[in-house]
Short mmCIF file of C-alpha atoms in Angstrom, two decimals:
data_model
loop_
_atom_site.label_atom_id
_atom_site.label_comp_id
_atom_site.label_asym_id
_atom_site.label_seq_id
_atom_site.Cartn_x
_atom_site.Cartn_y
_atom_site.Cartn_z
CA UNK Z 778 138.27 44.32 66.88
CA UNK Z 779 137.09 43.40 63.40
CA UNK Z 780 136.86 45.92 60.93
CA UNK Z 781 133.80 47.26 59.12
CA UNK Z 782 133.30 46.95 55.62
CA UNK Z 783 132.82 50.50 54.10
CA UNK Z 784 132.03 51.17 50.68
CA UNK Z 785 134.15 54.26 49.07
CA UNK Z 786 131.79 56.79 47.34
CA UNK Z 787 134.40 59.20 46.47
CA UNK Z 788 134.04 63.23 46.70
CA UNK Z 789 130.85 64.76 47.50
CA UNK Z 790 129.45 68.30 48.22
CA UNK Z 791 127.14 68.73 51.06
CA UNK Z 792 124.16 71.32 50.61
CA UNK Z 793 120.54 72.04 50.75
CA UNK Z 794 117.52 69.81 49.85
CA UNK Z 795 118.76 70.04 46.13
CA UNK Z 796 122.26 69.25 46.80
CA UNK Z 797 123.27 72.77 45.98
CA UNK Z 798 125.87 74.84 48.03
CA UNK Z 799 126.78 78.31 47.42
CA UNK Z 800 129.62 77.99 49.44
CA UNK Z 801 131.40 75.55 47.05
CA UNK Z 802 131.56 76.77 43.81
CA UNK Z 803 135.26 77.20 42.74
CA UNK Z 804 135.65 73.41 43.91
CA UNK Z 805 132.48 71.61 42.18
CA UNK Z 806 133.95 71.77 38.78
CA UNK Z 807 137.11 69.85 40.09
CA UNK Z 808 134.96 66.81 41.44
CA UNK Z 809 133.13 66.07 38.21
CA UNK Z 810 133.75 64.20 35.06
CA UNK Z 811 137.49 62.96 34.24
CA UNK Z 812 138.63 65.11 36.97
CA UNK Z 813 136.32 63.39 39.62
CA UNK Z 814 137.61 59.75 38.58
CA UNK Z 815 141.20 60.98 38.75
CA UNK Z 816 140.56 62.62 42.14
CA UNK Z 817 138.70 59.55 43.54
CA UNK Z 818 141.17 57.13 42.51
CA UNK Z 819 144.15 59.09 44.23
CA UNK Z 820 141.98 59.74 47.23
CA UNK Z 821 141.32 56.04 47.66
CA UNK Z 822 144.90 54.86 46.95
CA UNK Z 823 146.03 57.64 49.80
CA UNK Z 824 143.62 55.92 52.22
CA UNK Z 825 144.90 52.47 51.64
CA UNK Z 826 148.32 53.57 51.99
CA UNK Z 827 147.16 54.66 55.35
CA UNK Z 828 146.38 51.16 56.36
CA UNK Z 829 143.16 51.59 57.98
CA UNK Z 830 142.59 49.11 60.76
CA UNK Z 831 138.86 50.01 61.88
CA UNK Z 832 137.64 49.70 58.48
CA UNK Z 833 137.94 47.85 55.30
CA UNK Z 834 137.51 49.99 52.58
CA UNK Z 835 135.61 48.80 49.31
CA UNK Z 836 135.49 50.68 45.78
CA UNK Z 837 133.70 48.22 43.46
CA UNK Z 838 130.26 48.22 44.57
CA UNK Z 839 128.47 51.40 45.05
CA UNK Z 840 126.85 51.46 41.65
CA UNK Z 841 125.32 47.73 42.39
CA UNK Z 842 123.63 49.04 45.61
CA UNK Z 843 120.27 48.93 45.50
CA UNK Z 844 119.42 49.60 49.15
CA UNK Z 845 118.45 45.94 49.85
CA UNK Z 846 120.94 45.81 52.38
CA UNK Z 847 122.55 48.11 54.96
CA UNK Z 848 125.84 48.95 53.67
CA UNK Z 849 127.95 51.62 55.18
CA UNK Z 850 129.35 54.14 52.83
CA UNK Z 851 131.89 56.87 53.23
CA UNK Z 852 131.94 60.17 51.31
CA UNK Z 853 134.59 62.77 51.26
CA UNK Z 854 132.17 65.41 51.57
CA UNK Z 855 133.17 69.08 50.97
CA UNK Z 856 131.01 71.54 53.17
CA UNK Z 857 132.78 75.15 52.52
CA UNK Z 858 135.48 76.77 50.44
CA UNK Z 859 136.66 80.27 51.59
CA UNK Z 860 139.37 82.92 51.23
CA UNK Z 861 140.18 85.79 53.63
CA UNK Z 862 142.53 88.66 52.58
CA UNK Z 863 144.27 90.89 55.17
CA UNK Z 864 146.37 93.91 54.42
CA UNK Z 865 149.76 93.59 56.16
CA UNK Z 866 151.55 97.02 55.40
CA UNK Z 867 152.13 97.20 51.71
CA UNK Z 868 151.30 93.45 51.24
CA UNK Z 869 148.15 91.20 51.37
CA UNK Z 870 148.03 88.05 53.33
CA UNK Z 871 145.79 85.52 51.54
CA UNK Z 872 144.15 82.60 53.56
CA UNK Z 873 142.49 80.01 51.34
CA UNK Z 874 140.72 77.30 53.55
CA UNK Z 875 138.53 73.99 52.44
CA UNK Z 876 136.48 72.56 54.93
CA UNK Z 877 134.81 69.04 54.77
CA UNK Z 878 134.20 65.71 56.58
CA UNK Z 879 134.44 62.11 56.17
CA UNK Z 880 131.08 61.17 56.15
CA UNK Z 881 129.70 57.70 56.88
CA UNK Z 882 126.22 56.65 56.49
CA UNK Z 883 123.81 53.67 56.11
CA UNK Z 884 123.11 53.61 52.61
CA UNK Z 885 119.51 51.84 52.91
CA UNK Z 886 118.44 54.00 55.93
CA UNK Z 887 119.94 56.96 54.28
CA UNK Z 888 121.16 57.84 57.84
CA UNK Z 889 124.43 59.47 58.83
CA UNK Z 890 126.69 57.17 61.30
CA UNK Z 891 129.44 59.37 62.09
CA UNK Z 892 131.52 62.35 60.88
CA UNK Z 893 135.21 63.15 61.06
CA UNK Z 894 135.55 66.99 60.21
CA UNK Z 895 138.60 68.12 58.08
CA UNK Z 896 139.94 71.18 57.53
CA UNK Z 897 143.04 72.50 55.60
CA UNK Z 898 144.45 75.93 55.09
CA UNK Z 899 147.48 77.46 52.97
CA UNK Z 900 148.62 81.25 53.64
CA UNK Z 901 150.15 83.09 50.85
CA UNK Z 902 151.48 86.94 50.73
CA UNK Z 903 150.75 88.88 47.60
CA UNK Z 904 152.42 92.39 46.79
CA UNK Z 905 149.00 93.58 45.43
CA UNK Z 906 145.43 92.93 46.33
CA UNK Z 907 144.26 89.35 45.21
CA UNK Z 908 141.96 89.52 42.24
CA UNK Z 909 138.67 87.04 42.07
CA UNK Z 910 141.04 84.54 40.20
CA UNK Z 911 143.84 84.83 42.47
CA UNK Z 912 141.53 83.49 45.19
CA UNK Z 913 140.04 80.84 42.82
CA UNK Z 914 143.67 79.49 41.95
CA UNK Z 915 144.49 79.37 45.58
CA UNK Z 916 141.72 76.98 46.38
CA UNK Z 917 142.31 75.14 43.45
CA UNK Z 918 145.99 74.66 44.45
CA UNK Z 919 144.97 73.70 47.89
CA UNK Z 920 142.49 71.04 46.47
CA UNK Z 921 144.89 69.46 44.22
CA UNK Z 922 147.85 69.29 46.50
CA UNK Z 923 149.05 65.75 46.50
CA UNK Z 924 151.30 66.48 49.39
CA UNK Z 925 150.95 65.87 53.08
CA UNK Z 926 149.21 69.40 53.60
CA UNK Z 927 146.72 69.00 50.93
CA UNK Z 928 143.00 68.31 51.21
CA UNK Z 929 143.16 64.63 49.73
CA UNK Z 930 145.76 63.79 52.38
CA UNK Z 931 143.92 65.36 55.21
CA UNK Z 932 140.71 63.54 54.01
CA UNK Z 933 142.79 60.47 53.42
CA UNK Z 934 143.92 60.44 57.29
CA UNK Z 935 140.28 61.14 58.43
CA UNK Z 936 138.97 58.30 56.87
CA UNK Z 937 141.54 55.80 57.74
CA UNK Z 938 141.65 56.66 61.23
CA UNK Z 939 137.86 56.59 61.67
CA UNK Z 940 136.51 54.26 64.04
CA UNK Z 941 132.67 53.94 63.82
CA UNK Z 942 130.49 53.55 66.70
CA UNK Z 943 129.51 50.05 67.59
CA UNK Z 944 125.42 48.74 67.32
CA UNK Z 945 124.76 49.76 71.02
CA UNK Z 946 126.67 52.88 71.19
CA UNK Z 947 125.27 56.07 72.12
CA UNK Z 948 125.67 59.22 70.06
CA UNK Z 949 127.19 62.33 70.68
CA UNK Z 950 126.92 65.75 68.78
CA UNK Z 951 127.83 69.61 69.28
CA UNK Z 952 124.54 71.14 69.47
CA UNK Z 953 125.06 74.77 69.76
CA UNK Z 954 127.93 77.19 69.62
CA UNK Z 955 126.62 80.91 70.56
CA UNK Z 956 128.01 84.08 71.73
CA UNK Z 957 126.87 86.36 74.69
CA UNK Z 958 125.30 89.53 72.98
CA UNK Z 959 127.95 92.01 72.54
CA UNK Z 960 131.05 90.02 73.51
CA UNK Z 961 132.58 89.88 69.70
CA UNK Z 962 130.97 93.21 68.64
CA UNK Z 963 134.43 94.88 67.88
CA UNK Z 964 135.57 91.76 66.19
CA UNK Z 965 132.72 91.15 63.29
CA UNK Z 966 134.53 88.56 61.23
CA UNK Z 967 135.34 86.41 64.19
CA UNK Z 968 131.44 86.67 65.09
CA UNK Z 969 130.72 85.82 61.73
CA UNK Z 970 132.76 82.49 62.07
CA UNK Z 971 130.57 81.49 65.02
CA UNK Z 972 127.17 82.30 63.65
CA UNK Z 973 128.08 80.69 60.10
CA UNK Z 974 129.30 77.60 61.67
CA UNK Z 975 132.92 77.50 61.08
CA UNK Z 976 133.91 77.34 64.81
CA UNK Z 977 131.40 74.43 65.48
CA UNK Z 978 133.03 72.79 62.75
CA UNK Z 979 136.65 73.23 64.10
CA UNK Z 980 135.31 72.17 67.66
CA UNK Z 981 134.43 68.71 66.11
CA UNK Z 982 137.44 68.56 64.09
CA UNK Z 983 139.71 68.89 67.23
CA UNK Z 984 137.58 67.05 69.41
CA UNK Z 985 137.57 63.98 66.83
CA UNK Z 986 141.29 64.31 66.98
CA UNK Z 987 141.69 64.54 70.72
CA UNK Z 988 139.33 61.68 71.57
CA UNK Z 989 139.16 59.40 68.68
CA UNK Z 990 135.48 59.62 68.58
CA UNK Z 991 133.40 60.52 65.35
CA UNK Z 992 130.55 62.75 66.19
CA UNK Z 993 127.07 63.37 64.39
CA UNK Z 994 127.37 66.26 62.03
CA UNK Z 995 127.34 69.82 63.44
CA UNK Z 996 124.85 71.68 61.56
CA UNK Z 997 124.73 75.40 62.41
CA UNK Z 998 121.25 77.02 62.71
CA UNK Z 999 119.22 73.68 62.84
CA UNK Z 1000 117.76 71.72 65.88
CA UNK Z 1001 119.28 68.65 67.05
CA UNK Z 1002 118.83 65.93 64.52
CA UNK Z 1003 117.74 67.10 61.05
CA UNK Z 1004 118.91 66.29 57.34
CA UNK Z 1005 121.43 67.26 55.12
CA UNK Z 1006 122.26 66.55 51.13
CA UNK Z 1007 125.37 65.32 49.78
CA UNK Z 1008 125.62 65.60 46.02
CA UNK Z 1009 128.00 63.33 43.88
CA UNK Z 1010 129.74 63.94 40.66
CA UNK Z 1011 127.41 61.63 38.80
CA UNK Z 1012 124.67 64.05 39.73
CA UNK Z 1013 122.85 61.76 42.61
CA UNK Z 1014 121.64 63.70 45.52
CA UNK Z 1015 120.87 61.43 48.74
CA UNK Z 1016 118.95 63.36 51.44
CA UNK Z 1017 120.57 61.78 54.76
CA UNK Z 1018 119.08 61.90 57.93
CA UNK Z 1019 120.94 63.01 61.10
CA UNK Z 1020 119.59 61.22 64.06
CA UNK Z 1021 118.90 62.51 67.44
CA UNK Z 1022 121.88 62.58 69.77
CA UNK Z 1023 121.70 60.95 73.13
CA UNK Z 1024 124.14 63.54 74.39
CA UNK Z 1025 124.84 66.97 73.09
CA UNK Z 1026 127.36 69.63 73.45
CA UNK Z 1027 126.34 73.33 74.10
CA UNK Z 1028 129.14 76.09 73.90
CA UNK Z 1029 128.74 79.74 74.65
CA UNK Z 1030 131.39 82.32 74.02
CA UNK Z 1031 131.17 85.01 76.89
CA UNK Z 1032 134.10 87.06 76.68
CA UNK Z 1033 137.62 88.00 75.00
CA UNK Z 1034 140.11 90.45 76.43
CA UNK Z 1035 143.83 91.03 75.63
CA UNK Z 1036 146.61 93.13 77.46
CA UNK Z 1037 150.44 93.56 77.44
CA UNK Z 1038 152.32 91.71 79.85
CA UNK Z 1039 155.73 93.07 78.50
CA UNK Z 1040 156.75 96.08 76.39
CA UNK Z 1041 160.24 97.08 75.16
CA UNK Z 1042 161.84 99.23 72.54
CA UNK Z 1043 161.66 96.14 70.31
CA UNK Z 1044 158.29 93.99 70.79
CA UNK Z 1045 155.04 94.03 73.07
CA UNK Z 1046 154.24 90.43 74.43
CA UNK Z 1047 150.49 90.47 74.53
CA UNK Z 1048 148.31 88.02 76.24
CA UNK Z 1049 145.06 87.08 74.67
CA UNK Z 1050 142.02 85.51 76.81
CA UNK Z 1051 138.99 83.49 75.56
CA UNK Z 1052 136.36 82.83 78.30
CA UNK Z 1053 133.61 80.31 77.24
CA UNK Z 1054 130.72 78.26 79.12
CA UNK Z 1055 130.58 74.38 78.03
CA UNK Z 1056 127.59 72.05 78.88
CA UNK Z 1057 127.23 68.19 78.22
CA UNK Z 1058 123.80 67.17 78.65
CA UNK Z 1059 121.37 64.45 77.75
CA UNK Z 1060 118.45 66.36 76.03
CA UNK Z 1061 115.89 63.66 76.63
CA UNK Z 1062 115.95 64.24 80.65
CA UNK Z 1063 117.88 67.55 80.53
CA UNK Z 1064 120.71 65.66 83.17
CA UNK Z 1065 123.52 67.73 82.83
CA UNK Z 1066 127.10 65.58 83.06
CA UNK Z 1067 129.14 68.37 82.62
CA UNK Z 1068 128.55 72.31 83.17
CA UNK Z 1069 131.85 74.33 83.78
CA UNK Z 1070 133.38 77.94 82.78
CA UNK Z 1071 136.35 77.44 81.06
CA UNK Z 1072 139.40 79.85 79.90
CA UNK Z 1073 142.27 79.70 77.63
CA UNK Z 1074 144.95 82.20 77.28
CA UNK Z 1075 148.06 82.59 74.79
CA UNK Z 1076 150.73 85.01 74.20
CA UNK Z 1077 151.98 86.87 71.22
CA UNK Z 1078 155.00 88.48 70.35
CA UNK Z 1079 154.36 91.81 68.24
CA UNK Z 1080 157.55 93.65 66.80
CA UNK Z 1081 157.36 97.42 67.37
CA UNK Z 1082 157.51 98.06 63.55
CA UNK Z 1083 154.28 96.10 63.25
CA UNK Z 1084 151.65 98.89 63.19
CA UNK Z 1085 148.58 96.64 62.70
CA UNK Z 1086 147.54 93.56 64.76
CA UNK Z 1087 145.06 91.15 63.71
CA UNK Z 1088 143.61 90.63 67.05
CA UNK Z 1089 140.54 88.71 65.87
CA UNK Z 1090 142.96 86.18 64.45
CA UNK Z 1091 144.83 85.82 67.87
CA UNK Z 1092 141.36 85.35 69.50
CA UNK Z 1093 140.55 82.57 66.84
CA UNK Z 1094 143.90 80.83 67.51
CA UNK Z 1095 143.44 80.94 71.38
CA UNK Z 1096 139.94 79.50 70.97
CA UNK Z 1097 141.21 76.73 68.75
CA UNK Z 1098 143.70 75.86 71.59
CA UNK Z 1099 141.01 75.84 73.92
CA UNK Z 1100 139.11 73.27 71.98
CA UNK Z 1101 142.06 71.04 71.75
CA UNK Z 1102 142.62 71.15 75.50
CA UNK Z 1103 138.98 70.83 76.31
CA UNK Z 1104 139.18 67.39 74.33
CA UNK Z 1105 142.55 66.38 75.97
CA UNK Z 1106 141.23 66.99 79.43
CA UNK Z 1107 138.00 64.96 78.30
CA UNK Z 1108 140.36 61.96 78.08
CA UNK Z 1109 141.96 62.50 81.37
CA UNK Z 1110 145.03 64.67 79.79
CA UNK Z 1111 145.96 68.29 80.07
CA UNK Z 1112 145.94 68.12 83.89
CA UNK Z 1113 147.54 71.54 84.36
CA UNK Z 1114 145.09 73.21 81.98
CA UNK Z 1115 142.24 71.87 84.18
CA UNK Z 1116 144.05 72.98 87.10
CA UNK Z 1117 144.12 76.48 85.80
CA UNK Z 1118 140.22 76.65 84.94
CA UNK Z 1119 138.00 78.66 87.47
CA UNK Z 1120 136.70 75.10 88.88
CA UNK Z 1121 140.27 74.00 89.50
CA UNK Z 1122 140.71 70.55 90.65
CA UNK Z 1123 137.66 70.52 92.54
CA UNK Z 1124 135.72 69.94 89.26
CA UNK Z 1125 137.99 67.04 88.31
CA UNK Z 1126 134.88 64.54 88.92
CA UNK Z 1127 133.10 66.18 85.93
CA UNK Z 1128 135.59 65.59 83.61
CA UNK Z 1129 135.89 62.00 84.86
CA UNK Z 1130 131.97 61.61 84.22
CA UNK Z 1131 132.39 63.32 80.82
CA UNK Z 1132 135.08 60.62 79.92
CA UNK Z 1133 132.85 57.79 81.00
CA UNK Z 1134 130.02 59.26 78.71
CA UNK Z 1135 132.33 59.28 75.65
CA UNK Z 1136 133.06 55.72 76.33
CA UNK Z 1137 129.22 54.85 76.04
CA UNK Z 1138 129.64 56.50 72.44
CA UNK Z 1139 132.23 54.19 71.19
#
């Protein structure tokens, strides 16, 4: 298959109509001025070293684009930076996270073509409560990390591995992630990760990784379609249209639960369960190609000496595992997981129909 010429635009920040993003304040200075030049050069070389086969990356013509031709552009867009802190005994666990997307768009039409989500994390343990500067330093280190676990390496892999949809391909998008009222009332931080769009972003990331299919961007709280802004280091802000999806995925988290399955003087083995409902439909006709209640269970070993257990984090990890299995099942894999679902093997035809739908989107 011939590769697609793609113009490299470097780092950007997604935001509101003016390009502003209150969720990216620490990292914004790192992609401006001389830092932007060095960072973009490093990212470009990292992508080339990955030897992309489906795209042919160009880095010398963005400034000359006048919109007279349809040129595909890719931006390494940063959506969110966050730091979570949890006290564990006398120490403090600090989780720095950067989320973004390899954002492909048509320069003339200013229309999004595809998105490959990226998320990187670094966990540290401090003997004192992290200060504001400690939190900012953690984000800077994660962004500047030139190793395989840094943001630039993850973004390079996302861009290099991207396969853009063909001209006749249908478009697929995660349209909604919701929670049954009260289902996460005891875990407000987890519920906030759903409502703020974090869970939707992570679903799209797992789905893209498991299927090789780039989706339209998930935009929490917006209708299907819509727009997003991309702000670049030189001050340019492009308003990008997100086209209407031909097919959408909707998720609803219905229940979470845990129980001890083994106890001893030394440890407890705790089973965590997440129960959710998934629908894949065509918005125009309302036809549903897939509708099932699904579940995921994972176990966690808890030492008897541990007095505090982060159940919300365990539920979140379980949900991420569910998303990975969902993507695998849509490709005809994860047969054991499918058999363990409430619909069992009797619902296999729905997974087959879902797989055929995904092929239409390539």
